[in-house]
PDB file of C-alpha atoms and ligand atoms in Angstrom:
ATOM      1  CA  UNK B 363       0.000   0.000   0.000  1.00  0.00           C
ATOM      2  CA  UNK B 364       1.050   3.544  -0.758  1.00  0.00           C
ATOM      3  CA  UNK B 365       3.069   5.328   1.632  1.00  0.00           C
ATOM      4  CA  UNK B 366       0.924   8.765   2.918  1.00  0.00           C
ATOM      5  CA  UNK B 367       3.872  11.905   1.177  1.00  0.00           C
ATOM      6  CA  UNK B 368       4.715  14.686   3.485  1.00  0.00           C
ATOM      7  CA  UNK B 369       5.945  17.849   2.400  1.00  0.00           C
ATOM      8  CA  UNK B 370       9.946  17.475   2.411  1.00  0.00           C
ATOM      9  CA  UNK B 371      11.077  20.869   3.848  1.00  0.00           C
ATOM     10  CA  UNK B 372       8.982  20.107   6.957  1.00  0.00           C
ATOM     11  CA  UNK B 373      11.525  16.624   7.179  1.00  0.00           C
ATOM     12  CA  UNK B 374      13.909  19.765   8.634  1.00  0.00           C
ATOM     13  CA  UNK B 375      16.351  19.929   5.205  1.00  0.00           C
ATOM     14  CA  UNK B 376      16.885  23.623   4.701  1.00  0.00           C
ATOM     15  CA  UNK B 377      16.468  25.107   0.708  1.00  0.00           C
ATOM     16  CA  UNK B 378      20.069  26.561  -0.042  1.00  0.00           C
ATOM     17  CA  UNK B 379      21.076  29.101  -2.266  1.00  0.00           C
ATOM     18  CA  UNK B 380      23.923  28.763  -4.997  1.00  0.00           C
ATOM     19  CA  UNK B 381      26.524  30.055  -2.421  1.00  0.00           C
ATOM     20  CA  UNK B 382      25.619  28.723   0.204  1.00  0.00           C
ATOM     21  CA  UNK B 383      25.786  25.141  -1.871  1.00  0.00           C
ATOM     22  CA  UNK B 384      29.105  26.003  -3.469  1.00  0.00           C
ATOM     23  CA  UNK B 385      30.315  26.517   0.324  1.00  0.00           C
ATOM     24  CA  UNK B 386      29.181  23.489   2.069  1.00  0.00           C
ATOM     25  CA  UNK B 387      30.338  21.081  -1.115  1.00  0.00           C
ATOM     26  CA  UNK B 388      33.762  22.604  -1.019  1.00  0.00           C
ATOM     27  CA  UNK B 389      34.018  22.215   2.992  1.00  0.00           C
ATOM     28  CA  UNK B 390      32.435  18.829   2.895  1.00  0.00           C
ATOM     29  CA  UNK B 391      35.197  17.520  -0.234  1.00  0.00           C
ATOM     30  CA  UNK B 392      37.999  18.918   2.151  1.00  0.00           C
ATOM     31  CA  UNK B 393      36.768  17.129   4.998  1.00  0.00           C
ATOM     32  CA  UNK B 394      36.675  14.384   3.071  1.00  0.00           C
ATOM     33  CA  UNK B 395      40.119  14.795   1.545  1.00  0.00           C
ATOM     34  CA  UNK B 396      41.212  14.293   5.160  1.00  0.00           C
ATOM     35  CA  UNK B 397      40.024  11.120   5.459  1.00  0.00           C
ATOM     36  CA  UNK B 398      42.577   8.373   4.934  1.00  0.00           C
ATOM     37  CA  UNK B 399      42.720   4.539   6.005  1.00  0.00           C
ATOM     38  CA  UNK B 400      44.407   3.884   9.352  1.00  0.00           C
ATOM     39  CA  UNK B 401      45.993   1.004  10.706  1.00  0.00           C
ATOM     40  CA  UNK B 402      47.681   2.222  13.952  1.00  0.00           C
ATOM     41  CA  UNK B 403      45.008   3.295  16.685  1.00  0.00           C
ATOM     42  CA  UNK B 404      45.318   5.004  20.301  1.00  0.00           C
ATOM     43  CA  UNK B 405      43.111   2.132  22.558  1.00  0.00           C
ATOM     44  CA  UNK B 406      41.717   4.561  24.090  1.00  0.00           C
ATOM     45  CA  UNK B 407      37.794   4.277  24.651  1.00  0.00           C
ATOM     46  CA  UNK B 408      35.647   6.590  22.871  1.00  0.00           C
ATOM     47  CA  UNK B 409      32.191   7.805  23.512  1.00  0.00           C
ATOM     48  CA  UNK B 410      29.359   5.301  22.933  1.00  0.00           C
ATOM     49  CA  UNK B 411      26.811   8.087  21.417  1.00  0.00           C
ATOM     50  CA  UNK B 412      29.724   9.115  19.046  1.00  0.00           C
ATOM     51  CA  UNK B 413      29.596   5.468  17.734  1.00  0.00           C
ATOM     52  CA  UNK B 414      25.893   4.958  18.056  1.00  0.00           C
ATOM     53  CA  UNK B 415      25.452   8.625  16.114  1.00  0.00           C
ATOM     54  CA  UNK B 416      27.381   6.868  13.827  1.00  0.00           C
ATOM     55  CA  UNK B 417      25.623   3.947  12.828  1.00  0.00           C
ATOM     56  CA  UNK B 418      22.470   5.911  13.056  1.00  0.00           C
ATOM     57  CA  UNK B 419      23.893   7.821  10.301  1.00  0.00           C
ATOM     58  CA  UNK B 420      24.797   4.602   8.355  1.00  0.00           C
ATOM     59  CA  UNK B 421      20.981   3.687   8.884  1.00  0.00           C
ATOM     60  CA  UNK B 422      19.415   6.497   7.329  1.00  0.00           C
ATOM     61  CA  UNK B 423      21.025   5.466   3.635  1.00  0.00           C
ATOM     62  CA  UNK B 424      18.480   4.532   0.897  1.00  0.00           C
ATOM     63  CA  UNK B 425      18.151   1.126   0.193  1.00  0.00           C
ATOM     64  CA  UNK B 426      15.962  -1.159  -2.262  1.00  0.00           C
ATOM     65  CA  UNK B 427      12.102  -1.201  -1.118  1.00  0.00           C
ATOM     66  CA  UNK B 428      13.003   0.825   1.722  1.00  0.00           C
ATOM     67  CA  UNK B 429      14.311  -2.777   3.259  1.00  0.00           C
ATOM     68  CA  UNK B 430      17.127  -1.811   5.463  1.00  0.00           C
ATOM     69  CA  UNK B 431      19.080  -4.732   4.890  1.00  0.00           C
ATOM     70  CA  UNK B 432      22.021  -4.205   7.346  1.00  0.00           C
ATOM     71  CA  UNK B 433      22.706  -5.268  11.279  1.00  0.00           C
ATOM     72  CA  UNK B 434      25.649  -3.295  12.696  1.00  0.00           C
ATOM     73  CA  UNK B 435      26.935  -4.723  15.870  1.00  0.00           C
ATOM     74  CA  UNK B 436      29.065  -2.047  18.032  1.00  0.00           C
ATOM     75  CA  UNK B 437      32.477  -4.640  19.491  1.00  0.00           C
ATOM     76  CA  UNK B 438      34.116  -2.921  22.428  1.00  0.00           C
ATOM     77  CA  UNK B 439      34.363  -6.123  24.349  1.00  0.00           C
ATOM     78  CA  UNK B 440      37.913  -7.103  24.481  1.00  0.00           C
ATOM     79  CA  UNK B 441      37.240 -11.121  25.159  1.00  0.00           C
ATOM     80  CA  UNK B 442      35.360 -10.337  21.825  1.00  0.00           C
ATOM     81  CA  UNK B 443      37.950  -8.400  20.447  1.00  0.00           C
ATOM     82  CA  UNK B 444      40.516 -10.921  20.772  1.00  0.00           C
ATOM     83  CA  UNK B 445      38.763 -13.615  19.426  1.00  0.00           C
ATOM     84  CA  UNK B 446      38.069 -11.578  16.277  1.00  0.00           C
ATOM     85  CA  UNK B 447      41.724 -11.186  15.993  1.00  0.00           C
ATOM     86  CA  UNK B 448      42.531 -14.746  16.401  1.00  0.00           C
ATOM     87  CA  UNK B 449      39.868 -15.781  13.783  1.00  0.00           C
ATOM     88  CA  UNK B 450      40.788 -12.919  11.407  1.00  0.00           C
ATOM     89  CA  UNK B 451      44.358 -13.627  11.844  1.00  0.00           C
ATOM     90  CA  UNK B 452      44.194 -17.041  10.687  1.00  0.00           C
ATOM     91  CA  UNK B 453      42.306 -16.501   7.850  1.00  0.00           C
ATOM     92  CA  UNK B 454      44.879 -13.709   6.369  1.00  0.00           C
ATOM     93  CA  UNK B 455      47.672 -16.371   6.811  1.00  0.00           C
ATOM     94  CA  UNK B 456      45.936 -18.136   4.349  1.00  0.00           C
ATOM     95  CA  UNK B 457      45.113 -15.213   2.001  1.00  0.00           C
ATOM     96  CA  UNK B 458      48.631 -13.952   2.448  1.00  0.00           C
ATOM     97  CA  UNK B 459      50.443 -17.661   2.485  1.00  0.00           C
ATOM     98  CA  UNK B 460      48.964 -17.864  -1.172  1.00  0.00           C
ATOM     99  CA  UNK B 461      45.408 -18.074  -1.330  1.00  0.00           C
ATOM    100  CA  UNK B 462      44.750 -14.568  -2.802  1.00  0.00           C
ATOM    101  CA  UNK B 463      46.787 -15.648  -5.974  1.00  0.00           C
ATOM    102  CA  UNK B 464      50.328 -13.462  -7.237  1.00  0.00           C
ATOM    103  CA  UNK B 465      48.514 -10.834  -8.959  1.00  0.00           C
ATOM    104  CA  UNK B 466      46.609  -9.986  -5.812  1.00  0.00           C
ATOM    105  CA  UNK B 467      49.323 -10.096  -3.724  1.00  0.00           C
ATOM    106  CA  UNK B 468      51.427  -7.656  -5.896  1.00  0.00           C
ATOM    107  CA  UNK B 469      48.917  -5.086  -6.017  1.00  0.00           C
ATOM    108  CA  UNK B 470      48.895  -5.153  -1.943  1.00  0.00           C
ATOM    109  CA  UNK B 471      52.129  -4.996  -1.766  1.00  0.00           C
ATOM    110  CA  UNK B 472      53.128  -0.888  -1.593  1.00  0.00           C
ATOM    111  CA  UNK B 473      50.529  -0.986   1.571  1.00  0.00           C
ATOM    112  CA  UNK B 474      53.033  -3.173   2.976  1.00  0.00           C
ATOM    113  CA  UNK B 475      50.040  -5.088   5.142  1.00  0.00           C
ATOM    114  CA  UNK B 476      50.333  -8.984   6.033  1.00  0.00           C
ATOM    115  CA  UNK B 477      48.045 -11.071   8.232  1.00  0.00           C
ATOM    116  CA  UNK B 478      49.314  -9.650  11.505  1.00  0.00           C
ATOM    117  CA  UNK B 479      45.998  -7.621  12.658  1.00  0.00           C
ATOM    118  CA  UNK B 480      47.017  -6.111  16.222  1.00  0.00           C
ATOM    119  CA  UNK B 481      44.579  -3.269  16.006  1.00  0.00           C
ATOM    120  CA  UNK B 482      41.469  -5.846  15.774  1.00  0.00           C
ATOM    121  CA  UNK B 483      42.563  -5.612  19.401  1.00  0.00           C
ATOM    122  CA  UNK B 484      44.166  -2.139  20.110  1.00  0.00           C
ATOM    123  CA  UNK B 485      41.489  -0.239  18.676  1.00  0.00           C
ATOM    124  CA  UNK B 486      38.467   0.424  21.003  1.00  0.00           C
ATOM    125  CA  UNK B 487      35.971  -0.549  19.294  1.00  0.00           C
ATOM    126  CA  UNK B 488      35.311  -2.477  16.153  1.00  0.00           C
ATOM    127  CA  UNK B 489      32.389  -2.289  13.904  1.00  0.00           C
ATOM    128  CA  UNK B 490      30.483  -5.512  12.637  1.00  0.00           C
ATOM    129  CA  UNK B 491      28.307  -4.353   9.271  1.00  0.00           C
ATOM    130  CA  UNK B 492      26.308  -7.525   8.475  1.00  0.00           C
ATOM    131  CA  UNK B 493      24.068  -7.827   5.355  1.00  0.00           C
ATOM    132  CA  UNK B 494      20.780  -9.468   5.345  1.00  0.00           C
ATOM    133  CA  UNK B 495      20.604 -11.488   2.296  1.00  0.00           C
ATOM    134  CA  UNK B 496      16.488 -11.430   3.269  1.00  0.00           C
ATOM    135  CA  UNK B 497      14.857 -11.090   6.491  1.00  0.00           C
ATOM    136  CA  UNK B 498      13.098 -12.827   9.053  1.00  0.00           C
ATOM    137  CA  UNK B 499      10.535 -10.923  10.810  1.00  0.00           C
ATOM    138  CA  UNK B 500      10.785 -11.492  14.488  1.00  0.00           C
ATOM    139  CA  UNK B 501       7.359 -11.629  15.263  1.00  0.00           C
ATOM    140  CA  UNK B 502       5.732 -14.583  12.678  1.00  0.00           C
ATOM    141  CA  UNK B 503       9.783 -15.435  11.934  1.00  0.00           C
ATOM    142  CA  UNK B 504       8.376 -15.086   8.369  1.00  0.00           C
ATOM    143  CA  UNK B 505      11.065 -14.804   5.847  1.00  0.00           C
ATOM    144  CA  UNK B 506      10.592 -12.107   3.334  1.00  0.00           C
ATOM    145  CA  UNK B 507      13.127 -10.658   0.413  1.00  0.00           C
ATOM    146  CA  UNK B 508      15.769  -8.090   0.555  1.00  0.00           C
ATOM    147  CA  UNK B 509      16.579  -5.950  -3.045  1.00  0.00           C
ATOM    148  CA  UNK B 510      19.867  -4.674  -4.219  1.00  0.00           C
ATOM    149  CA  UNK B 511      21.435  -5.882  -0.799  1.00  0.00           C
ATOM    150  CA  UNK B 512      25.157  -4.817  -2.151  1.00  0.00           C
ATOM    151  CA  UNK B 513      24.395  -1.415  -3.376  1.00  0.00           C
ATOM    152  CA  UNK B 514      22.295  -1.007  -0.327  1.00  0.00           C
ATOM    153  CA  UNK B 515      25.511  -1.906   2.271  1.00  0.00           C
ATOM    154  CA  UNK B 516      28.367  -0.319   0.717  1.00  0.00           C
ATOM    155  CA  UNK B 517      25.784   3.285   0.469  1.00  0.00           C
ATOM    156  CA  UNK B 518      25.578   2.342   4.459  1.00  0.00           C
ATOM    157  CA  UNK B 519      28.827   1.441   4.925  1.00  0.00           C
ATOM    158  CA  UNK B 520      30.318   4.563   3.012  1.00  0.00           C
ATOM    159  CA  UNK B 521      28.192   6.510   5.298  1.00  0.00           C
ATOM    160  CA  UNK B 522      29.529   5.142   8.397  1.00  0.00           C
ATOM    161  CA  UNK B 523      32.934   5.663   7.260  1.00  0.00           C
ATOM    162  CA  UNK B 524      32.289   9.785   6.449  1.00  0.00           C
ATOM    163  CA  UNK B 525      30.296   9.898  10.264  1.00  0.00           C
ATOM    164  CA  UNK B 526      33.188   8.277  12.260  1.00  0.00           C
ATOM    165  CA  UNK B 527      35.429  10.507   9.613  1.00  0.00           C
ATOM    166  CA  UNK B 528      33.352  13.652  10.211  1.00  0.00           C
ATOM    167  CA  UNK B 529      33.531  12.952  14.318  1.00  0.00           C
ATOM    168  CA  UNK B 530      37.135  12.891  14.137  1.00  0.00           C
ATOM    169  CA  UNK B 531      38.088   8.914  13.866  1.00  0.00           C
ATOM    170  CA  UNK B 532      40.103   7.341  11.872  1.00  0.00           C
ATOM    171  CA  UNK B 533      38.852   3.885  10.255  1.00  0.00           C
ATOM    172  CA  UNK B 534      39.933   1.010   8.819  1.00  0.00           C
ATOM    173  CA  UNK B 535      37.848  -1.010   6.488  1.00  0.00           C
ATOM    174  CA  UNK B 536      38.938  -4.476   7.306  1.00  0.00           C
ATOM    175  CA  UNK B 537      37.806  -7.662   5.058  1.00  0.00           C
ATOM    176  CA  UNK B 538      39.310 -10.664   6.245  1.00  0.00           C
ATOM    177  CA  UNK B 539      37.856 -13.194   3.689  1.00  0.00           C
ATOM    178  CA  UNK B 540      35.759 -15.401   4.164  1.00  0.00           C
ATOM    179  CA  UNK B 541      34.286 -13.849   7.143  1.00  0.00           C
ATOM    180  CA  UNK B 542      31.826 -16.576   8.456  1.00  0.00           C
ATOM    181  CA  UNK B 543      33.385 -16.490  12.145  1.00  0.00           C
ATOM    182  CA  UNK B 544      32.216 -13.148  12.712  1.00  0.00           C
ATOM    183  CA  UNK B 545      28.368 -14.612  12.446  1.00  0.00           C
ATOM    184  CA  UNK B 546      29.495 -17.525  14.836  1.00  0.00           C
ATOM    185  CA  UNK B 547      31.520 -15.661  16.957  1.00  0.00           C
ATOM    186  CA  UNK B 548      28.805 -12.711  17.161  1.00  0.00           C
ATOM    187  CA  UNK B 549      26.191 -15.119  17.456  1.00  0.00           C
ATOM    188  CA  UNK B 550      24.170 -13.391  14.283  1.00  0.00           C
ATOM    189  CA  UNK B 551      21.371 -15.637  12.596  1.00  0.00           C
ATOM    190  CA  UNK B 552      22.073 -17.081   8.799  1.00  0.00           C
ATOM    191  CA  UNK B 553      20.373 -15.249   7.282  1.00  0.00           C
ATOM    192  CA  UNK B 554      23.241 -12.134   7.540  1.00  0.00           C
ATOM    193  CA  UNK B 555      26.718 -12.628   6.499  1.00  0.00           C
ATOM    194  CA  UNK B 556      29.379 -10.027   7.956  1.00  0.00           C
ATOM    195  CA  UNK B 557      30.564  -7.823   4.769  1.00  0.00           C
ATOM    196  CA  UNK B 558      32.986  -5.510   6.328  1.00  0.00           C
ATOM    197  CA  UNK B 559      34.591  -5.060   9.738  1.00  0.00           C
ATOM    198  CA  UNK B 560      34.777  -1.091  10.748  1.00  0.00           C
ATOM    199  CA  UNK B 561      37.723  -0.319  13.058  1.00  0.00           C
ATOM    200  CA  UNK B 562      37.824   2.591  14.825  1.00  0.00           C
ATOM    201  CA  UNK B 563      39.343   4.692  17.322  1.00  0.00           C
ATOM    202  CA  UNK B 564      41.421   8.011  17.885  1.00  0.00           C
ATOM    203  CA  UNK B 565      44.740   7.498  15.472  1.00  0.00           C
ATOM    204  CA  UNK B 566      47.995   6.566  17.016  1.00  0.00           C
ATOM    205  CA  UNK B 567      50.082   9.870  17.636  1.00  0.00           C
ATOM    206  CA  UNK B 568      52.815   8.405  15.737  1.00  0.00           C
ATOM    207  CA  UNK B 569      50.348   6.979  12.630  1.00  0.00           C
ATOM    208  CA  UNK B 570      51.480   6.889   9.573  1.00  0.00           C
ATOM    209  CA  UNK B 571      49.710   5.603   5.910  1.00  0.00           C
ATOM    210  CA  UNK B 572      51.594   5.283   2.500  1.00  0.00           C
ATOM    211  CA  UNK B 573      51.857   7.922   0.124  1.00  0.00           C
ATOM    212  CA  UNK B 574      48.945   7.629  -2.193  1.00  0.00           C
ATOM    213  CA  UNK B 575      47.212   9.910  -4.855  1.00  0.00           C
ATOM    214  CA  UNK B 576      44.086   9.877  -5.792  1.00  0.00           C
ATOM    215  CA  UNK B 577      42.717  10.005  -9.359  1.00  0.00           C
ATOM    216  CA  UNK B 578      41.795  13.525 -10.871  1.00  0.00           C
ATOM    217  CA  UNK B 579      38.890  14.881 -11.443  1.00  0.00           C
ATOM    218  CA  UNK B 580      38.974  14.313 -15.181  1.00  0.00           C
ATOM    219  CA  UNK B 581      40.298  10.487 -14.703  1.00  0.00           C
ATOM    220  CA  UNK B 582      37.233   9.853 -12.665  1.00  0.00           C
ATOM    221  CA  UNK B 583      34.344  11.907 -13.687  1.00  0.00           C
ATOM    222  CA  UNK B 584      33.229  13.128 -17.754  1.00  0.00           C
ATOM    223  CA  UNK B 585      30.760  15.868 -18.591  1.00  0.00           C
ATOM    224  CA  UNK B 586      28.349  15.769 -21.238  1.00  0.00           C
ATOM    225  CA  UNK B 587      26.996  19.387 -21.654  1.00  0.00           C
TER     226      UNK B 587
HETATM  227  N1  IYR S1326      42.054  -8.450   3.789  1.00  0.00           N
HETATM  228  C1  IYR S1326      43.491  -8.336   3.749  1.00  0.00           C
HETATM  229  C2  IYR S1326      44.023  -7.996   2.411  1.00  0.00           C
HETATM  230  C3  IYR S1326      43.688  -6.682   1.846  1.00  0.00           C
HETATM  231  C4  IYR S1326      42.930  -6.653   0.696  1.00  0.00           C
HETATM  232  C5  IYR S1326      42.667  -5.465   0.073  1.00  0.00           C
HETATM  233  I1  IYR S1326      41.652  -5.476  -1.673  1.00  0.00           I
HETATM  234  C6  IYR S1326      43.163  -4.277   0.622  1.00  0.00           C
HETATM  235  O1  IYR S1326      42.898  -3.058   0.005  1.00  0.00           O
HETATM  236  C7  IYR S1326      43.943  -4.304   1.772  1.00  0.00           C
HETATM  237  C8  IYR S1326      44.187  -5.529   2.373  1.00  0.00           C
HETATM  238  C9  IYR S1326      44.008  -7.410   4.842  1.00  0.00           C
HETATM  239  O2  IYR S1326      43.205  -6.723   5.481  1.00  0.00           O
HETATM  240  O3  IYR S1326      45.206  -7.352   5.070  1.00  0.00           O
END
């Protein structure tokens, strides 16, 4: 059945002008210019709203029907923590021992990572994003469908990333692969499979990242006037 419409400006979205448009784009590309991937964290804890704020952000991001096909579960546990690590850990010996294939290997190789994950535990507090492949409704436990799932996630996911990035946190986007022990280990039902692990926390004071460029403007983007 048809969803009643509401006006949109009473949703609390202000109309801008030009300038005030050209302004906030340019601010929000620097802030985003900022953002880099981390792999050295302080432990030390942050707040829970900042996190929860977070993912609340990550949970307003269109998805297909309207479904919401995403579970995010919020790891500051350190029992928890370390077990991720362990699992994690032993699955990147096999991607890095040869699993991933040469080519793979060689294009990893100026990030200079390997399968040794200390900040699964350093870091205060990891992010679980989990995708439902369809949903069970936990009421009747009726299974119904989920639509572009993918697209759905990584619009979520990127979200997440610019909130934690906008609150001043660095992230990691960590895939160990496969990542079926994060559904055992976080006790999450089958029909969700884990399709990114968030870490997060205030950056090391001595972090550092490799020296990468990104592509310009006219590399990534064409215009058609
Ligand atoms: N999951 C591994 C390997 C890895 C894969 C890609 I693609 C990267 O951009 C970075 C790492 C790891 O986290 O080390």
């Amino acid at each position: 059945m048809k969803a009643p419409y509401i006006e949109y400006p009473l949703t609390g979205y202000p109309h801008r002008s030009d300038a005030q448009m050209i302004d906030s784009a340019r601010a929000f590309r620097i802030l985003m210019e900022k953002r880099r991937t981390i792999r050295f964290f302080k432990p030390d804890p942050i707040p829970q709203s900042v996190i929860e704020d977070a993912v609340k952000t990550a949970a307003t991001a269109p998805s297909g029907a309207n479904k919401q096909p995403w579970h995010f579960v919020i790891v500051t546990d350190p029992d928890l923590k370390t077990k991720i690590r362990a699992a994690a850990e032993e699955e990147e010996r096999a991607f890095y021992g040869g699993k991933a294939g040469q080519e793979w290997l060689d294009d990893l190789a100026h990030l200079g990572t390997d399968a040794h994950k200390p900040f699964l535990e350093i870091a205060p507090c990891l992010i679980v994003c989990f995708q439902q492949n369809y949903q069970i409704d936990e009421e009747s436990g009726k299974r119904s469908k989920s639509y572009y799932v993918q697209e759905s996630m990584g619009i979520a996911c990127g979200f997440l990333l610019a909130a934690l990035h906008n609150a001043g946190l660095a992230t990691l986007t960590h895939t160990p692969s496969p990542m079926g022990f994060l559904r055992d280990i976080l006790g999450r039902p089958k029909n969700e499979r884990a399709v990114m692990l968030v870490v997060t926390g205030r950056p090391a004071d001595d972090a550092t990242v490799p020296k990468l460029t990104k592509k310009p403007f006219d590399q990534v983007a064409s215009l058609k006037a």
